[in-house]
Structure formats: C-alpha cells, structure tokens
C-alpha cells in the first residue's frame, strides 16, 4: 500500500515541479498504511475467517481414521524401493525413515548396496546421520565403531585387539539389491528371508535391448497406501469413467471443452487382470514374450486406443503390460508405433502415508531420434496426468469392508485375496512401538 502512495507522490512531483504536495501525500499515505495494518492485526476486530476443509489445522486424525478402514493397514512383507542406485556413490551413507524403521543405506566395495537398522549397538547414534564408509565398513559418527556389510562389529578404535570386539552382536541387516536403477530392500515383519525375488527378466531386457533411463518424477509424500494401487488392478470400471478423457500432459487440467467439441477424441480401454500363477497368464506370457510365473506377481493388460465421437479407432490400439511386484512396486511396458517406454511406479510406506517415485526408461529406437524422445516425453506426460488423477481420489477415500460391486467393476475381490499373502500376524505391529534397542 505505501509503495502505491510513493508512486503517486513521485508522479505529482514531476508534474508540478515541487516536493511540498508529494511529501504531504507520502505522510498521509504512510499514516493510513500504519493505521490500517494495526487494525488488521488487532484481535478485537471482527472479520471473516476461512471455513472450508482446506483451512482446518490438520488432517492427521482424518487420515488415521481413513487408514483404519483398510484391513491390512500395515507394512506388507515385500520388496520396496528406498532410493535410486546412483544416490549410493562416493562413499555416501543415506538415512531412510520408512517401513516403520530408520535405516542406514550404503554401498560396499564389491558394489552391493547394504541396508542396516540405523542405530548403533553401542550408544544408539544414528549411523545414517554423519556415518561414513571407511575400510569397507560403515563407521559410527559418535565413537567411530565400524560395522561390516553383514552388520558385524569389525573395529572399536580404543580396543587395540580387534578380537575383543563383541562377536555375538550384529546390526540388523536387510536383503538389499540394485534392480533397474533402483535400490530395493526386502522387509518382512518376522525377519524371514525373501519369499520371492525381483523378476530378472526386466533388467535383462533393459540390458540386452539397450534401453536407457529417461525421466525421474519424485511425487513425494502422499496420504495413501500400496493397497490402493493393488485395488486399481481389480477396478476395471474406473478406467472407463476416470481415464476415458485426455488431460493436458503433466497437469490434471482437462482439455478445454471448445477443443474437444472440434476434436471429439477420447480413450478406450480393454482390460484383463491375471494372477502371476494363473494358467491363463502362462498362455498370455507366451504371446507377449515377457513375464514370469510367480504367485507374488499380478499382471494387468490394457489394450488402449483412441476414440472418435465415442467409437474406437482400431488402428490406434496398443497393449500395455503392467506388472505388480508385490503390493508396493509396479512396472508398465508401454509400446507405441515408433518405440516403447517403461514406467516404474513405487510406493514406500512412511509415517502417516507413503512416498511415491516414478522412473521411466526408453528403448533403443526412441534413443536414436530427438523426435521420438519428444513423443515419449509427451506420452509420459499423458500417463503422468492419468496417474495424478488417481492420486487425487486415493488420498481422500476409505476402503469399504463390503463394497457393493457389479460384474462390470472387474476382479476386485480376486486382487484383494491376492494381497493376503503379504501379511503375517506381526505385520500389524510394525512401526507401532518404540525403536528396537535390544540387539
């Protein structure tokens, strides 16, 4: 406000050629500004205050009550992405707070990623905050104890004889691998070894066919769960109601109505969901030339294409193959006329919600042409917009215990039953108690 008065004063001084009037205007304007500011800050003045849902101080309790409608409101026994492979370089140690744990992640000299519980067995310092990789061990920032990749104590600097290091105590260490440019950890509430492996055929295909990383999108913190994405594989109906129209790429903004009146283009979907050990999937796998048989996986095909005035244009149809690797990791193989790209979508539980990351790869054909790379970028934008429209729904829904379903909805109950294998009795206790302080 005061800036406006100064502008008026300068203009008048130029017009009249003196400063007396302008100085008076500045004085009056400044006084008015001070008085107005005081009134706005005065608690005694009545005024309108926001009353919409967005103005509430917190939705923490709201989200807690939403999560309680999920029968498996717990951390699943499965694989999760915890960071990117290229983040673990130059001896870097990363702290990860996820899966109801605090983890320290680093890379050993043989190139393998390592994931431990982060708290030192000595006096509880966080190895992920200030810890260093020294002599192929992770070194505690507090008293410089060193732990090897198996979690064993290898050195205590003030013990001259290394053999005196406690031999019966180890940092809890989790199965951890590089997979398609991702660092993935297997978590099980009962601490048992992995019940399944990440599919080898995917990184093998990327290597043999000379695919390359394309884009990264860190969606970040969201108030949803991996279960929400599994439900999508059984909810065919929403593809025809939520994903039947184009959005402006990389936004959730619909195409303007005037433009759709001129170009009445839409999206069609033909959907099939398979459990990874279905006989039907074994036959389909031979047809698509990709995949593996494993009960811990779900496959989902979407023969998508363009519509004109509601009618499918057959020449535009192409079939996307989506694979669920447990509940928390998804990969999409999306072919188009002049190439193909893959999208990896990963959901990692954290306090009060999840962190989501999206990574894309393109095949050799796309890499050879800037035009094809642009088309891939555009198609990723279309896919990202559709994903974002899902997120807007999933962050605010509950999960009905007995949903009212009709045949057109899809195999919702079948995908729900697939989920049960990833939870044990101990799953409900993950992240509910104090950090473990008893090695």
Short mmCIF file of C-alpha atoms in Angstrom, two decimals:
data_model
loop_
_atom_site.label_atom_id
_atom_site.label_comp_id
_atom_site.label_asym_id
_atom_site.label_seq_id
_atom_site.Cartn_x
_atom_site.Cartn_y
_atom_site.Cartn_z
CA UNK A 1 0.00 0.00 0.00
CA UNK A 2 2.74 2.51 0.95
CA UNK A 3 4.50 1.78 -2.34
CA UNK A 4 1.42 2.97 -4.22
CA UNK A 5 1.42 6.26 -2.30
CA UNK A 6 5.10 6.81 -3.12
CA UNK A 7 4.43 6.21 -6.83
CA UNK A 8 1.61 8.77 -6.76
CA UNK A 9 3.83 11.29 -4.94
CA UNK A 10 6.69 10.91 -7.45
CA UNK A 11 4.30 11.36 -10.35
CA UNK A 12 2.86 14.57 -8.82
CA UNK A 13 6.32 15.98 -8.05
CA UNK A 14 7.32 15.54 -11.68
CA UNK A 15 4.07 17.12 -12.86
CA UNK A 16 4.10 20.17 -10.52
CA UNK A 17 7.87 20.60 -10.21
CA UNK A 18 7.95 20.83 -6.37
CA UNK A 19 8.06 18.46 -3.41
CA UNK A 20 5.64 20.07 -0.92
CA UNK A 21 2.48 18.33 -2.13
CA UNK A 22 4.11 14.97 -2.70
CA UNK A 23 5.68 14.97 0.77
CA UNK A 24 2.27 15.63 2.28
CA UNK A 25 0.78 12.76 0.28
CA UNK A 26 3.55 10.42 1.46
CA UNK A 27 2.94 11.43 5.07
CA UNK A 28 -0.83 10.90 4.81
CA UNK A 29 -0.39 7.60 2.94
CA UNK A 30 2.17 6.30 5.43
CA UNK A 31 -0.05 7.16 8.38
CA UNK A 32 -3.02 5.49 6.70
CA UNK A 33 -0.93 2.39 6.00
CA UNK A 34 0.19 2.13 9.64
CA UNK A 35 -3.34 2.58 10.96
CA UNK A 36 -4.76 0.01 8.53
CA UNK A 37 -2.06 -2.55 9.43
CA UNK A 38 -2.75 -2.07 13.14
CA UNK A 39 -6.46 -2.61 12.59
CA UNK A 40 -5.86 -5.81 10.60
CA UNK A 41 -3.66 -7.21 13.36
CA UNK A 42 -5.99 -6.17 16.15
CA UNK A 43 -7.63 -9.20 17.76
CA UNK A 44 -10.66 -7.18 18.69
CA UNK A 45 -11.70 -6.56 15.05
CA UNK A 46 -14.34 -8.96 13.75
CA UNK A 47 -13.62 -10.46 10.35
CA UNK A 48 -14.39 -13.42 8.10
CA UNK A 49 -12.24 -16.49 8.62
CA UNK A 50 -11.84 -19.49 6.29
CA UNK A 51 -14.43 -22.20 6.85
CA UNK A 52 -13.58 -24.71 4.10
CA UNK A 53 -11.98 -28.11 4.70
CA UNK A 54 -8.58 -26.94 3.40
CA UNK A 55 -8.34 -24.39 6.22
CA UNK A 56 -8.50 -26.99 9.00
CA UNK A 57 -5.24 -27.05 11.00
CA UNK A 58 -4.53 -30.74 10.35
CA UNK A 59 -5.93 -33.81 8.61
CA UNK A 60 -3.82 -36.23 10.62
CA UNK A 61 -6.76 -37.61 12.59
CA UNK A 62 -8.88 -37.74 9.43
CA UNK A 63 -6.23 -39.81 7.64
CA UNK A 64 -5.77 -42.10 10.65
CA UNK A 65 -9.48 -42.90 10.61
CA UNK A 66 -9.35 -43.48 6.85
CA UNK A 67 -6.43 -45.88 7.20
CA UNK A 68 -8.32 -47.85 9.87
CA UNK A 69 -10.82 -48.87 7.17
CA UNK A 70 -8.05 -50.84 5.42
CA UNK A 71 -7.93 -54.49 6.60
CA UNK A 72 -4.18 -54.63 6.02
CA UNK A 73 -3.27 -51.23 7.45
CA UNK A 74 0.29 -52.42 7.96
CA UNK A 75 3.64 -52.74 6.20
CA UNK A 76 3.49 -55.65 3.76
CA UNK A 77 6.14 -58.37 3.62
CA UNK A 78 7.56 -57.48 0.22
CA UNK A 79 10.16 -55.51 -1.77
CA UNK A 80 10.34 -51.70 -1.63
CA UNK A 81 12.37 -49.01 -3.35
CA UNK A 82 14.29 -46.97 -0.77
CA UNK A 83 16.45 -44.81 -3.07
CA UNK A 84 17.99 -44.70 -6.56
CA UNK A 85 21.12 -46.68 -7.37
CA UNK A 86 23.01 -43.55 -8.41
CA UNK A 87 22.43 -42.00 -4.98
CA UNK A 88 24.83 -44.51 -3.40
CA UNK A 89 28.14 -43.28 -4.73
CA UNK A 90 31.36 -41.74 -3.44
CA UNK A 91 31.00 -43.45 -0.09
CA UNK A 92 27.68 -41.81 0.65
CA UNK A 93 25.51 -43.02 3.54
CA UNK A 94 21.77 -42.33 3.34
CA UNK A 95 19.27 -42.26 6.18
CA UNK A 96 15.86 -43.67 5.22
CA UNK A 97 12.86 -43.47 7.52
CA UNK A 98 10.35 -45.92 6.09
CA UNK A 99 8.63 -49.26 6.74
CA UNK A 100 8.32 -48.35 10.41
CA UNK A 101 12.13 -48.35 10.67
CA UNK A 102 15.07 -45.99 10.49
CA UNK A 103 17.62 -47.38 8.06
CA UNK A 104 21.21 -46.61 7.06
CA UNK A 105 21.98 -47.44 3.42
CA UNK A 106 25.44 -47.53 1.81
CA UNK A 107 27.42 -49.42 -0.84
CA UNK A 108 30.24 -51.89 -0.15
CA UNK A 109 33.46 -52.18 -2.18
CA UNK A 110 32.02 -55.06 -4.25
CA UNK A 111 29.30 -52.69 -5.50
CA UNK A 112 26.48 -54.20 -3.49
CA UNK A 113 24.02 -51.93 -1.64
CA UNK A 114 23.78 -52.53 2.09
CA UNK A 115 20.86 -51.70 4.40
CA UNK A 116 21.04 -51.82 8.22
CA UNK A 117 18.96 -50.68 11.12
CA UNK A 118 20.41 -47.21 11.61
CA UNK A 119 21.02 -47.12 15.37
CA UNK A 120 24.47 -48.07 16.60
CA UNK A 121 24.63 -51.02 19.01
CA UNK A 122 26.95 -49.04 21.28
CA UNK A 123 25.10 -45.93 22.48
CA UNK A 124 22.40 -45.61 19.84
CA UNK A 125 23.82 -42.97 17.46
CA UNK A 126 22.15 -42.79 14.05
CA UNK A 127 24.58 -44.23 11.50
CA UNK A 128 22.60 -42.62 8.70
CA UNK A 129 23.29 -39.12 10.01
CA UNK A 130 27.00 -38.42 9.89
CA UNK A 131 28.06 -42.04 9.34
CA UNK A 132 30.85 -42.70 6.82
CA UNK A 133 32.05 -45.60 4.68
CA UNK A 134 35.57 -46.40 5.92
CA UNK A 135 37.59 -49.56 5.17
CA UNK A 136 34.54 -51.17 3.54
CA UNK A 137 32.55 -50.66 6.74
CA UNK A 138 30.04 -48.13 7.95
CA UNK A 139 31.61 -46.02 10.68
CA UNK A 140 29.56 -44.58 13.52
CA UNK A 141 29.87 -40.77 13.78
CA UNK A 142 29.88 -40.91 17.60
CA UNK A 143 32.61 -43.30 18.81
CA UNK A 144 33.90 -44.46 15.39
CA UNK A 145 32.84 -48.10 15.76
CA UNK A 146 32.89 -49.90 12.40
CA UNK A 147 30.33 -52.43 11.13
CA UNK A 148 30.79 -54.55 8.01
CA UNK A 149 28.16 -55.30 5.37
CA UNK A 150 26.83 -58.18 7.47
CA UNK A 151 26.35 -55.91 10.48
CA UNK A 152 29.25 -57.42 12.47
CA UNK A 153 31.44 -55.19 14.65
CA UNK A 154 34.83 -55.06 12.93
CA UNK A 155 36.65 -52.35 14.85
CA UNK A 156 36.41 -50.34 18.05
CA UNK A 157 39.13 -47.68 17.86
CA UNK A 158 40.06 -47.77 21.53
CA UNK A 159 40.42 -51.57 21.59
CA UNK A 160 43.93 -52.47 20.41
CA UNK A 161 42.99 -56.11 19.84
CA UNK A 162 40.16 -56.45 17.24
CA UNK A 163 39.39 -59.93 18.53
CA UNK A 164 37.99 -58.30 21.67
CA UNK A 165 35.11 -56.78 19.65
CA UNK A 166 31.80 -58.37 20.69
CA UNK A 167 31.12 -61.30 18.38
CA UNK A 168 27.53 -62.09 19.35
CA UNK A 169 26.04 -58.71 18.46
CA UNK A 170 25.11 -57.62 14.93
CA UNK A 171 23.27 -54.73 13.33
CA UNK A 172 20.04 -55.98 11.79
CA UNK A 173 20.70 -56.15 8.04
CA UNK A 174 18.04 -56.37 5.36
CA UNK A 175 18.22 -58.07 1.93
CA UNK A 176 19.10 -55.25 -0.46
CA UNK A 177 19.73 -55.23 -4.22
CA UNK A 178 20.11 -52.96 -7.25
CA UNK A 179 17.28 -53.51 -9.73
CA UNK A 180 16.65 -51.40 -12.84
CA UNK A 181 18.43 -48.38 -11.37
CA UNK A 182 16.61 -48.70 -8.04
CA UNK A 183 17.90 -49.75 -4.63
CA UNK A 184 15.31 -52.16 -3.26
CA UNK A 185 15.05 -53.72 0.18
CA UNK A 186 13.03 -56.73 1.27
CA UNK A 187 11.14 -56.25 4.51
CA UNK A 188 9.36 -58.95 6.49
CA UNK A 189 7.76 -58.29 9.86
CA UNK A 190 9.09 -61.62 11.17
CA UNK A 191 12.59 -61.11 9.81
CA UNK A 192 12.43 -64.13 7.48
CA UNK A 193 14.41 -64.28 4.17
CA UNK A 194 12.75 -63.07 0.95
CA UNK A 195 9.83 -65.24 -0.12
CA UNK A 196 10.29 -64.16 -3.74
CA UNK A 197 12.82 -62.34 -5.89
CA UNK A 198 12.54 -59.29 -8.10
CA UNK A 199 11.98 -60.50 -11.69
CA UNK A 200 15.29 -60.99 -13.51
CA UNK A 201 13.74 -60.68 -16.96
CA UNK A 202 13.20 -56.92 -16.58
CA UNK A 203 16.84 -55.80 -16.03
CA UNK A 204 17.95 -58.45 -18.55
CA UNK A 205 15.66 -56.93 -21.17
CA UNK A 206 16.88 -53.41 -20.40
CA UNK A 207 20.48 -54.53 -20.85
CA UNK A 208 20.10 -56.80 -23.87
CA UNK A 209 17.89 -54.38 -25.83
CA UNK A 210 19.95 -51.31 -24.85
CA UNK A 211 17.27 -49.38 -23.01
CA UNK A 212 18.28 -46.16 -21.24
CA UNK A 213 16.97 -44.12 -18.28
CA UNK A 214 14.68 -41.35 -19.47
CA UNK A 215 12.92 -39.33 -16.74
CA UNK A 216 12.52 -39.12 -12.97
CA UNK A 217 9.48 -37.83 -11.13
CA UNK A 218 9.56 -37.76 -7.33
CA UNK A 219 5.86 -37.46 -6.50
CA UNK A 220 6.79 -37.28 -2.82
CA UNK A 221 4.70 -37.72 0.31
CA UNK A 222 1.09 -38.80 -0.16
CA UNK A 223 -1.66 -39.93 2.20
CA UNK A 224 -2.38 -43.25 0.51
CA UNK A 225 -1.15 -46.87 0.74
CA UNK A 226 0.20 -49.54 -1.63
CA UNK A 227 -3.13 -51.34 -1.19
CA UNK A 228 -4.82 -48.53 -3.11
CA UNK A 229 -2.77 -49.35 -6.21
CA UNK A 230 -3.48 -53.08 -5.96
CA UNK A 231 -7.19 -52.26 -5.82
CA UNK A 232 -6.77 -50.47 -9.15
CA UNK A 233 -5.86 -53.77 -10.83
CA UNK A 234 -9.22 -55.15 -9.77
CA UNK A 235 -11.20 -51.98 -10.51
CA UNK A 236 -11.64 -52.04 -14.29
CA UNK A 237 -14.65 -49.73 -14.22
CA UNK A 238 -12.71 -46.62 -13.21
CA UNK A 239 -10.68 -46.76 -16.44
CA UNK A 240 -13.91 -46.08 -18.33
CA UNK A 241 -15.03 -43.25 -16.03
CA UNK A 242 -11.83 -41.56 -14.81
CA UNK A 243 -9.37 -42.37 -17.62
CA UNK A 244 -11.57 -42.05 -20.70
CA UNK A 245 -10.68 -38.41 -21.44
CA UNK A 246 -7.41 -36.62 -22.10
CA UNK A 247 -5.87 -34.14 -19.69
CA UNK A 248 -3.26 -31.54 -20.58
CA UNK A 249 0.02 -33.50 -20.24
CA UNK A 250 1.80 -33.10 -16.90
CA UNK A 251 -1.30 -31.48 -15.35
CA UNK A 252 -4.70 -32.54 -14.04
CA UNK A 253 -6.37 -29.85 -16.19
CA UNK A 254 -8.98 -31.20 -18.65
CA UNK A 255 -8.70 -30.36 -22.34
CA UNK A 256 -10.89 -27.25 -22.91
CA UNK A 257 -14.46 -28.06 -23.93
CA UNK A 258 -14.27 -25.93 -27.07
CA UNK A 259 -11.31 -28.00 -28.26
CA UNK A 260 -12.99 -31.34 -27.55
CA UNK A 261 -16.02 -30.10 -29.49
CA UNK A 262 -13.77 -29.61 -32.51
CA UNK A 263 -11.73 -32.80 -31.90
CA UNK A 264 -14.00 -35.27 -30.04
CA UNK A 265 -11.16 -37.64 -29.14
CA UNK A 266 -11.28 -39.93 -26.11
CA UNK A 267 -9.54 -43.03 -24.73
CA UNK A 268 -10.80 -46.62 -24.84
CA UNK A 269 -9.68 -49.48 -22.60
CA UNK A 270 -9.92 -53.26 -22.82
CA UNK A 271 -8.67 -54.76 -19.57
CA UNK A 272 -7.63 -58.16 -18.25
CA UNK A 273 -6.07 -58.96 -14.85
CA UNK A 274 -4.07 -62.13 -14.17
CA UNK A 275 -2.58 -63.54 -11.00
CA UNK A 276 1.03 -64.46 -11.61
CA UNK A 277 0.37 -68.21 -11.28
CA UNK A 278 -2.82 -68.33 -13.40
CA UNK A 279 -2.82 -70.81 -16.28
CA UNK A 280 -4.29 -68.03 -18.42
CA UNK A 281 -1.23 -65.93 -17.64
CA UNK A 282 1.11 -68.72 -18.74
CA UNK A 283 -0.59 -68.67 -22.15
CA UNK A 284 -0.60 -64.86 -22.32
CA UNK A 285 3.08 -64.77 -21.36
CA UNK A 286 3.94 -66.78 -24.48
CA UNK A 287 2.02 -64.26 -26.57
CA UNK A 288 3.59 -61.09 -25.15
CA UNK A 289 7.10 -62.56 -24.80
CA UNK A 290 7.60 -61.06 -21.36
CA UNK A 291 7.00 -62.03 -17.76
CA UNK A 292 7.42 -64.95 -15.41
CA UNK A 293 5.15 -67.25 -13.42
CA UNK A 294 5.07 -66.29 -9.75
CA UNK A 295 2.18 -66.12 -7.31
CA UNK A 296 3.64 -62.95 -5.78
CA UNK A 297 3.03 -61.02 -9.01
CA UNK A 298 -0.06 -59.65 -10.71
CA UNK A 299 -0.19 -58.85 -14.42
CA UNK A 300 -2.60 -56.43 -15.96
CA UNK A 301 -3.09 -55.78 -19.67
CA UNK A 302 -4.78 -52.70 -21.09
CA UNK A 303 -5.49 -52.62 -24.82
CA UNK A 304 -5.88 -48.85 -25.06
CA UNK A 305 -6.66 -46.72 -28.08
CA UNK A 306 -8.27 -43.53 -29.29
CA UNK A 307 -11.96 -42.96 -29.81
CA UNK A 308 -13.62 -40.52 -32.18
CA UNK A 309 -17.10 -39.44 -31.09
CA UNK A 310 -17.11 -42.44 -28.75
CA UNK A 311 -16.14 -45.03 -31.37
CA UNK A 312 -12.86 -46.93 -31.13
CA UNK A 313 -10.29 -46.35 -33.88
CA UNK A 314 -8.78 -49.86 -34.30
CA UNK A 315 -5.53 -48.65 -35.88
CA UNK A 316 -4.64 -46.75 -32.69
CA UNK A 317 -4.85 -49.75 -30.34
CA UNK A 318 -1.75 -50.90 -28.43
CA UNK A 319 -1.47 -53.16 -25.41
CA UNK A 320 0.20 -52.00 -22.20
CA UNK A 321 1.52 -54.68 -19.84
CA UNK A 322 1.52 -53.75 -16.17
CA UNK A 323 3.21 -55.90 -13.53
CA UNK A 324 2.74 -55.67 -9.77
CA UNK A 325 5.84 -56.93 -7.94
CA UNK A 326 4.22 -57.46 -4.59
CA UNK A 327 1.93 -54.64 -3.45
CA UNK A 328 4.48 -51.79 -3.47
CA UNK A 329 6.22 -51.87 -6.88
CA UNK A 330 4.70 -51.57 -10.36
CA UNK A 331 6.21 -51.60 -13.83
CA UNK A 332 4.47 -50.68 -17.08
CA UNK A 333 5.63 -51.68 -20.55
CA UNK A 334 4.02 -49.19 -22.95
CA UNK A 335 4.55 -49.70 -26.69
CA UNK A 336 3.72 -47.08 -29.29
CA UNK A 337 4.09 -47.01 -33.07
CA UNK A 338 7.76 -45.99 -33.23
CA UNK A 339 9.16 -47.31 -29.95
CA UNK A 340 8.37 -48.26 -26.37
CA UNK A 341 8.94 -46.99 -22.87
CA UNK A 342 8.74 -48.47 -19.39
CA UNK A 343 7.43 -46.76 -16.29
CA UNK A 344 8.36 -47.88 -12.77
CA UNK A 345 5.98 -46.62 -10.08
CA UNK A 346 6.97 -47.39 -6.49
CA UNK A 347 5.13 -46.70 -3.24
CA UNK A 348 7.08 -46.86 0.03
CA UNK A 349 5.25 -46.59 3.39
CA UNK A 350 6.45 -43.82 5.71
CA UNK A 351 4.99 -42.19 8.81
CA UNK A 352 1.36 -41.29 8.11
CA UNK A 353 1.38 -42.21 4.42
CA UNK A 354 3.72 -43.16 1.60
CA UNK A 355 6.45 -41.73 -0.61
CA UNK A 356 5.98 -42.29 -4.35
CA UNK A 357 8.61 -42.26 -7.09
CA UNK A 358 8.26 -42.67 -10.86
CA UNK A 359 11.15 -43.65 -13.15
CA UNK A 360 10.96 -44.11 -16.93
CA UNK A 361 13.17 -45.88 -19.48
CA UNK A 362 13.10 -45.76 -23.31
CA UNK A 363 14.16 -48.39 -25.82
CA UNK A 364 16.92 -48.13 -28.40
CA UNK A 365 14.58 -46.93 -31.16
CA UNK A 366 13.48 -43.93 -29.08
CA UNK A 367 17.03 -43.03 -28.08
CA UNK A 368 18.09 -42.71 -31.73
CA UNK A 369 15.77 -39.81 -32.54
CA UNK A 370 15.03 -36.50 -30.80
CA UNK A 371 11.56 -36.56 -32.33
CA UNK A 372 10.86 -39.99 -30.84
CA UNK A 373 12.19 -38.80 -27.48
CA UNK A 374 9.77 -35.89 -27.64
CA UNK A 375 6.88 -38.27 -28.42
CA UNK A 376 7.94 -40.44 -25.47
CA UNK A 377 8.10 -37.34 -23.25
CA UNK A 378 4.61 -36.37 -24.38
CA UNK A 379 3.20 -39.86 -23.75
CA UNK A 380 4.83 -39.98 -20.31
CA UNK A 381 3.08 -36.67 -19.63
CA UNK A 382 -0.27 -38.16 -20.65
CA UNK A 383 0.34 -41.17 -18.37
CA UNK A 384 1.51 -38.94 -15.51
CA UNK A 385 -1.66 -36.87 -15.71
CA UNK A 386 -3.81 -40.00 -15.51
CA UNK A 387 -1.75 -41.21 -12.53
CA UNK A 388 -2.22 -37.86 -10.79
CA UNK A 389 -5.97 -38.04 -11.27
CA UNK A 390 -5.91 -41.41 -9.47
CA UNK A 391 -3.90 -39.88 -6.62
CA UNK A 392 -6.49 -37.14 -6.11
CA UNK A 393 -9.06 -39.88 -5.46
CA UNK A 394 -6.89 -42.27 -3.46
CA UNK A 395 -5.66 -39.64 -0.99
CA UNK A 396 -9.20 -39.00 0.18
CA UNK A 397 -11.07 -42.32 0.01
CA UNK A 398 -11.87 -45.03 2.52
CA UNK A 399 -11.83 -48.77 1.80
CA UNK A 400 -15.26 -50.29 2.21
CA UNK A 401 -15.25 -53.59 4.07
CA UNK A 402 -18.03 -54.99 1.88
CA UNK A 403 -18.21 -52.83 -1.25
CA UNK A 404 -21.30 -53.13 -3.41
CA UNK A 405 -19.95 -54.49 -6.69
CA UNK A 406 -21.44 -55.26 -10.09
CA UNK A 407 -19.92 -57.53 -12.78
CA UNK A 408 -18.60 -54.62 -14.85
CA UNK A 409 -16.40 -53.46 -11.94
CA UNK A 410 -13.73 -56.11 -12.54
CA UNK A 411 -12.00 -58.75 -10.36
CA UNK A 412 -11.82 -56.57 -7.24
CA UNK A 413 -12.33 -59.42 -4.76
CA UNK A 414 -9.74 -61.56 -6.55
CA UNK A 415 -6.99 -58.94 -6.25
CA UNK A 416 -7.99 -58.37 -2.61
CA UNK A 417 -7.48 -62.06 -1.86
CA UNK A 418 -4.05 -61.91 -3.58
CA UNK A 419 -3.00 -59.26 -1.06
CA UNK A 420 -3.40 -61.51 1.98
CA UNK A 421 -0.23 -63.50 1.30
CA UNK A 422 1.89 -60.42 2.05
CA UNK A 423 0.81 -60.02 5.67
CA UNK A 424 1.64 -62.04 8.77
CA UNK A 425 0.41 -61.73 12.33
CA UNK A 426 3.34 -59.47 13.21
CA UNK A 427 2.65 -57.04 10.34
CA UNK A 428 0.14 -55.04 12.38
CA UNK A 429 2.81 -54.26 15.00
CA UNK A 430 5.35 -52.74 12.59
CA UNK A 431 6.06 -49.12 13.45
CA UNK A 432 3.67 -49.13 16.42
CA UNK A 433 6.22 -49.45 19.21
CA UNK A 434 9.47 -47.78 20.25
CA UNK A 435 12.54 -48.45 18.12
CA UNK A 436 14.15 -51.74 19.00
CA UNK A 437 17.00 -51.08 21.45
CA UNK A 438 17.85 -54.64 22.31
CA UNK A 439 20.29 -56.29 19.92
#
